[in-house]
Coordinates of C-alpha atoms and ligand atoms in Angstrom, one line a residue:
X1235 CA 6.0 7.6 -5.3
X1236 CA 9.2 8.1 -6.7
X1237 CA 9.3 11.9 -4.8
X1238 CA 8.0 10.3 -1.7
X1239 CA 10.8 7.9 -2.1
X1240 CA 13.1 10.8 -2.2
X1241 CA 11.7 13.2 0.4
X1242 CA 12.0 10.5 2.9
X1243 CA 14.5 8.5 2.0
X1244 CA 13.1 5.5 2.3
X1245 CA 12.5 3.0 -0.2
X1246 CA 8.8 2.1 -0.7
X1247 CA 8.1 -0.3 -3.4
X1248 CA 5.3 -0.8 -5.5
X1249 CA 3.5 -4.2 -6.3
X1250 CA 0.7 -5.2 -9.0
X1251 CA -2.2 -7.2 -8.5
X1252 CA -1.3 -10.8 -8.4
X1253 CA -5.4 -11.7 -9.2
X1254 CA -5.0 -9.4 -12.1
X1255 CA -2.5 -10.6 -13.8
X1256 CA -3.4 -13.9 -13.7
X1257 CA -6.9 -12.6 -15.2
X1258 CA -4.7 -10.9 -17.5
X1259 CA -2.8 -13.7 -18.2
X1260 CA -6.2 -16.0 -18.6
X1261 CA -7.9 -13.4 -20.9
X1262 CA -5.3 -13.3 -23.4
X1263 CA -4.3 -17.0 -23.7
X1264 CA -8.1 -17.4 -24.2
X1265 CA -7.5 -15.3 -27.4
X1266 CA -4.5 -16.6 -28.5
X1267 CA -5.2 -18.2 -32.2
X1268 CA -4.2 -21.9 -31.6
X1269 CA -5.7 -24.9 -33.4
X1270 CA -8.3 -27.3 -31.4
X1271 CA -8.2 -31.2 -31.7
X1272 CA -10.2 -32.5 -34.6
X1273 CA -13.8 -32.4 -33.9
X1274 CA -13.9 -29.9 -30.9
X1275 CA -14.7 -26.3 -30.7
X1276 CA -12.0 -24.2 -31.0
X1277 CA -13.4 -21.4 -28.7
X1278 CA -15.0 -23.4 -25.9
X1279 CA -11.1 -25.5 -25.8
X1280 CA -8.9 -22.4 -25.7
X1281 CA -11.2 -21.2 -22.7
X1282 CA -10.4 -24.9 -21.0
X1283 CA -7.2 -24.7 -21.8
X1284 CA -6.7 -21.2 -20.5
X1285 CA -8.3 -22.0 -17.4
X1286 CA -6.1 -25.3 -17.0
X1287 CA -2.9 -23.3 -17.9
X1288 CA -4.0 -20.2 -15.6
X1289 CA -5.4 -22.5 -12.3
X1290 CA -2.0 -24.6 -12.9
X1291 CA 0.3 -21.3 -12.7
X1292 CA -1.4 -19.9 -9.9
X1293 CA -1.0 -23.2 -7.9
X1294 CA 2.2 -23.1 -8.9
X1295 CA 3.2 -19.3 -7.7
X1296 CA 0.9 -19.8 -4.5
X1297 CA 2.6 -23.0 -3.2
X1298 CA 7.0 -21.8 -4.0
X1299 CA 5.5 -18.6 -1.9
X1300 CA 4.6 -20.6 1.0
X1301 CA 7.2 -22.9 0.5
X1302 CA 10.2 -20.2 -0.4
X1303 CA 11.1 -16.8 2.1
X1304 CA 13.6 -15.4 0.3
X1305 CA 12.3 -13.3 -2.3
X1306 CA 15.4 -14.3 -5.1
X1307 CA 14.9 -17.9 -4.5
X1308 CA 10.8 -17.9 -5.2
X1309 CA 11.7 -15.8 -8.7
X1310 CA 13.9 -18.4 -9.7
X1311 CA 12.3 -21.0 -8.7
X1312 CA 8.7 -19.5 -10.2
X1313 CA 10.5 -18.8 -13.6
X1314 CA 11.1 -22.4 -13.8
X1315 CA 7.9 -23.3 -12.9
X1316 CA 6.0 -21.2 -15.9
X1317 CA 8.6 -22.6 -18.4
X1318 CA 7.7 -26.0 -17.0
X1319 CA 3.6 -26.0 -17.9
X1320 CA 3.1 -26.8 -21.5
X1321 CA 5.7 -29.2 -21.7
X1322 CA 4.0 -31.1 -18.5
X1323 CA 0.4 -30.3 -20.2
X1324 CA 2.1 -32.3 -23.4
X1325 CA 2.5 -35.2 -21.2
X1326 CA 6.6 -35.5 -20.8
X1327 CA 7.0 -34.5 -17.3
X1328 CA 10.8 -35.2 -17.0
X1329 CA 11.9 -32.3 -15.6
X1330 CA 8.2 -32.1 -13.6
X1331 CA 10.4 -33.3 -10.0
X1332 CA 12.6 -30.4 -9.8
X1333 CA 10.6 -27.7 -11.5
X1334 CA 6.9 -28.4 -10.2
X1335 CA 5.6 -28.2 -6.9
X1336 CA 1.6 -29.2 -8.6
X1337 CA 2.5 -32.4 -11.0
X1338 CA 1.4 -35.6 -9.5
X1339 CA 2.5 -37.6 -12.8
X1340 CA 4.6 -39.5 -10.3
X1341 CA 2.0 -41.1 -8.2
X1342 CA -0.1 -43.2 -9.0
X1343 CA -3.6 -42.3 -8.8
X1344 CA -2.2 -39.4 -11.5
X1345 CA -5.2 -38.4 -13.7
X1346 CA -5.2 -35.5 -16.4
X1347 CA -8.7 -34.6 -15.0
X1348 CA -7.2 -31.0 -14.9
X1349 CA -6.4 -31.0 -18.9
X1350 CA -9.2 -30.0 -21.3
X1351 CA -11.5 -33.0 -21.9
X1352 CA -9.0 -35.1 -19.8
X1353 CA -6.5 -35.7 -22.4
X1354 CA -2.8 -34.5 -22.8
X1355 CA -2.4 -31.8 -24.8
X1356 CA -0.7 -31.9 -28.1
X1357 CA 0.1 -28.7 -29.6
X1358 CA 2.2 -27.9 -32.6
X1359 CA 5.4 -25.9 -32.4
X1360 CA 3.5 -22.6 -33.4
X1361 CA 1.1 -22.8 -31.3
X1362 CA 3.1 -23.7 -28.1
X1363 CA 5.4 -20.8 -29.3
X1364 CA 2.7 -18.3 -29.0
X1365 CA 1.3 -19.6 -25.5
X1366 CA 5.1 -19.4 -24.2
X1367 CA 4.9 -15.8 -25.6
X1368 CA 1.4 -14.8 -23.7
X1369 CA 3.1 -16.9 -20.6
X1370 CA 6.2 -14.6 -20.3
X1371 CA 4.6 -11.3 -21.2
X1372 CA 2.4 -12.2 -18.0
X1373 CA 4.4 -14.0 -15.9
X1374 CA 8.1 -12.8 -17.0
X1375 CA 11.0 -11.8 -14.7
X1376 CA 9.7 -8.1 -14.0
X1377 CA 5.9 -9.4 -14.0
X1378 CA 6.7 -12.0 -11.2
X1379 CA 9.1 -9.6 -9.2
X1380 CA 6.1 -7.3 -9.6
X1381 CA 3.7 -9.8 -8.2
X1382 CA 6.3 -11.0 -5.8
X1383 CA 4.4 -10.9 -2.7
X1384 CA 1.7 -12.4 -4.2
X1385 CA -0.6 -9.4 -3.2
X1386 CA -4.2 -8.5 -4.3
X1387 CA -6.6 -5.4 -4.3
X1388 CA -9.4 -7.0 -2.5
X1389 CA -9.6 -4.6 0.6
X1390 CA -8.9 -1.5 -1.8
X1391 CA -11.7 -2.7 -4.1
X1392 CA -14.4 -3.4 -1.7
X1393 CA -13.5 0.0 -0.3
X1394 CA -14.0 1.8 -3.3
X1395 CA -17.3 -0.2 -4.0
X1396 CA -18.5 1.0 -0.9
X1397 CA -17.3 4.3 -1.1
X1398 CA -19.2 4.8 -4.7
X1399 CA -22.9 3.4 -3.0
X1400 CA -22.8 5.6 -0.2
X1401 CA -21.1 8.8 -2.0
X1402 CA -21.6 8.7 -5.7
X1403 CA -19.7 10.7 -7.8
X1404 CA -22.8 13.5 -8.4
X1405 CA -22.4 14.1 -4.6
X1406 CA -19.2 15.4 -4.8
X1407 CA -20.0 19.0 -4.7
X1408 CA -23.1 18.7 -1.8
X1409 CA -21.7 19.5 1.4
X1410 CA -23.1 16.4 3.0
X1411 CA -19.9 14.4 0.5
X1412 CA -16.9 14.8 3.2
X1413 CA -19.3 13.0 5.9
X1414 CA -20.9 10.3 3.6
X1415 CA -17.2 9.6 2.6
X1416 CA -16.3 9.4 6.5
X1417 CA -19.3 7.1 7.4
X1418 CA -18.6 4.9 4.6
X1419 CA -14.9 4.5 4.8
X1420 CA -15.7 4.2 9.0
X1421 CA -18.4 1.4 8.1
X1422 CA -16.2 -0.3 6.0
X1423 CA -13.6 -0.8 8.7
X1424 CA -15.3 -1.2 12.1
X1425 CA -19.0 -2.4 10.7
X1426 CA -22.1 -0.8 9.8
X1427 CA -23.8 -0.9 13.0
X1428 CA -20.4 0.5 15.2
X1429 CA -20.1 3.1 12.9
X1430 CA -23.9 4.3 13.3
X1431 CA -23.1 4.7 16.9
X1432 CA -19.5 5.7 17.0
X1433 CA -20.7 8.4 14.3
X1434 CA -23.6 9.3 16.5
X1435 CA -21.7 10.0 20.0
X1436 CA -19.5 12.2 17.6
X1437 CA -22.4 14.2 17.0
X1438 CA -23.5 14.7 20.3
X1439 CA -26.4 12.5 20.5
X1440 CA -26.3 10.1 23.8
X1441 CA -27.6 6.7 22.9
X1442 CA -28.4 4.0 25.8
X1443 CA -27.9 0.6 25.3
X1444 CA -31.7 0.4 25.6
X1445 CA -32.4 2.8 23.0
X1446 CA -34.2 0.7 19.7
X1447 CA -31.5 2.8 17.9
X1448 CA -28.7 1.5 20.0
X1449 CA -30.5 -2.4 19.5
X1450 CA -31.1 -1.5 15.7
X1451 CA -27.0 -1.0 15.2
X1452 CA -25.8 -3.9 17.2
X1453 CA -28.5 -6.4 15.5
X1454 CA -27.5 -5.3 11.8
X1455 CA -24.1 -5.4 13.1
X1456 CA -24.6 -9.3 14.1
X1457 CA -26.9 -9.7 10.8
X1458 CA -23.3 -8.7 9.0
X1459 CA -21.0 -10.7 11.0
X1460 CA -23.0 -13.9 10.6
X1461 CA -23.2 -13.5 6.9
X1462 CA -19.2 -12.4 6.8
X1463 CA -18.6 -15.7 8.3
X1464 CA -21.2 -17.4 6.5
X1465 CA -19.3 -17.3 3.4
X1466 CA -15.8 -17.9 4.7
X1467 CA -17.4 -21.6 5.4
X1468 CA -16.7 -24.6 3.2
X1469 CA -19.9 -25.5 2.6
X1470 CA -20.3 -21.7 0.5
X1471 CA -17.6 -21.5 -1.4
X1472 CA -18.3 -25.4 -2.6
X1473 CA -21.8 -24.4 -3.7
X1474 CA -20.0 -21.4 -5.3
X1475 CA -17.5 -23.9 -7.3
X1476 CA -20.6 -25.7 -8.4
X1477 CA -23.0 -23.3 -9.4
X1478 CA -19.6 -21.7 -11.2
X1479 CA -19.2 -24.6 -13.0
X1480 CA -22.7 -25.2 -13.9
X1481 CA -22.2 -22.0 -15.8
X1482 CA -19.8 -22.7 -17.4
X1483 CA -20.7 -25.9 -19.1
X1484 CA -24.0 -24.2 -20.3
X1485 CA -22.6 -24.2 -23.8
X1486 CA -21.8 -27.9 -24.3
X1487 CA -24.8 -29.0 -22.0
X1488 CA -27.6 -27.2 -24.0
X1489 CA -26.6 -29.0 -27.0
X1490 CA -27.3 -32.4 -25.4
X1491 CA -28.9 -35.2 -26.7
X1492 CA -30.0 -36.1 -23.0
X1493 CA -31.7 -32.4 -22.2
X1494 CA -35.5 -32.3 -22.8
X1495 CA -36.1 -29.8 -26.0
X1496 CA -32.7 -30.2 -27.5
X1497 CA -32.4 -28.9 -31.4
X1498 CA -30.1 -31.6 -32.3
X1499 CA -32.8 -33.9 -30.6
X1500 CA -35.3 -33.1 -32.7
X1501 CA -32.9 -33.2 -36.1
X1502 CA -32.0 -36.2 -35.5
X1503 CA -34.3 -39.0 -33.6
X1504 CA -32.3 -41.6 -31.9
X1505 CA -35.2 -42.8 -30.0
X1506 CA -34.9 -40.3 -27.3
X1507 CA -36.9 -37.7 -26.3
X1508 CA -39.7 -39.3 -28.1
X1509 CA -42.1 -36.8 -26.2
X1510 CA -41.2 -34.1 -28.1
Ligands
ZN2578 ZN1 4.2 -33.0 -15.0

């Protein structure tokens, strides 16, 4: 980039994943070594309270972007913002009205539903020390004016995905690759069915709208609209959220005393579960 930059003069810059960073960011305050409150497990609340910190600072980043053009003011701004978290997770949210655009300590239906088990955190000065440091490695000044545009890969990585099912690597040197790459990269932008018959008139082969090839295209074409806007629905993505978080609580939930063939049920008989 930097020749391209100086063959044309221009100046093109180059911007990192937003999504991953924050997974960045996510896995390695997951590993951090800090201490758990008394009687919890240590591994099961660093992943809650990675999740709580990483959800927070992506709320965080999204809303200044909306909020904020100028590029300088959403740094600053941001900066503050990631500073602000743990001392807001601790519970003193003093500075929360001028650095957070998320805390709703000031109204008052607040909850700290967000926070691991519900309850403020309360960290010692070690361990807030080292989730500061894993907070500005990921989301320091050159990591958020990396990420300043908030972009992701998405479209390049579905692209790719659908580029390595239709041409796999061991095709590379069959001389069928150059057109499976077209086709792909073709049905990737316009649709699958389209690109069957855009590809086809290419070749030479006159299809009529009658044709059952011409109806095969245009019905897996409307088989791959509906399900495209099948999942932008709300209804989707809220089964997704649940069924995510149904996986999630696996852990905790398969040590209950209120599931049927529990092995702490059958240590210890409080009267339930008799059956078993
Ligand atoms: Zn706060």
């Amino acid at each position: 980039m930097r020749e391209h930059n100086a063959k044309v003069q221009e100046k093109v810059q180059h911007f990192k994943c937003f999504i991953h960073n924050m997974r960045n960011l996510h896995k390695h305050l997951r590993s951090a070594c800090i201490k758990q409150p008394k009687g919890m497990d240590r591994l099961l609340y660093c992943k809650k309270l990675a999740t709580a910190i990483r959800t927070r600072v992506r709320l965080e980043l999204t809303r200044l972007r909306k909020l904020l053009r100028g590029d300088e003011l959403y740094l600053a701004r941001a900066r503050e913002a990631v500073t602000n978290v743990l001392e807001c997770f601790s519970g003193s949210h003093d500075s929360c009205k001028h650095k957070s655009v998320v805390c709703t300590a000031h109204l008052k239906g607040h909850s700290t539903r967000y926070l691991p088990y519900g309850k403020n955190v309360v960290l010692s000065a070690a361990d807030k020390q080292k989730l500061q440091k894993v907070l500005d490695k990921y989301c320091g000044v050159q990591q958020l004016r990396d990420t300043v545009q908030l972009h992701n890969t998405n479209r390049c990585e579905n692209m790719h995905s659908r580029l390595f099912s239709y041409a796999p690597k061991s095709m590379v040197w069959k001389r069928s690759f150059t057109a499976l790459c077209y086709s792909a990269t073709l049905g990737a932008s316009v649709g699958r069915g389209l690109s069957l018959l855009q590809l086809a008139g290419r070749c030479g082969i006159n299809i009529e709208a009658s044709d059952p090839m011409y109806r095969y295209a245009m019905f897996t074409q409307n088989i791959a609209r509906y399900h495209s806007d099948r999942k932008q629905k709300h209804e989707y993505k809220t089964s997704r959220y649940l069924s995510h978080r149904k996986r999630a609580n696996r852990a905790v939930l398969s040590q209950s005393l209120y599931k049927a063939p529990s092995k702490v049920s059958k240590e210890h008989d409080y009267g339930i579960n008799l059956g078993n």
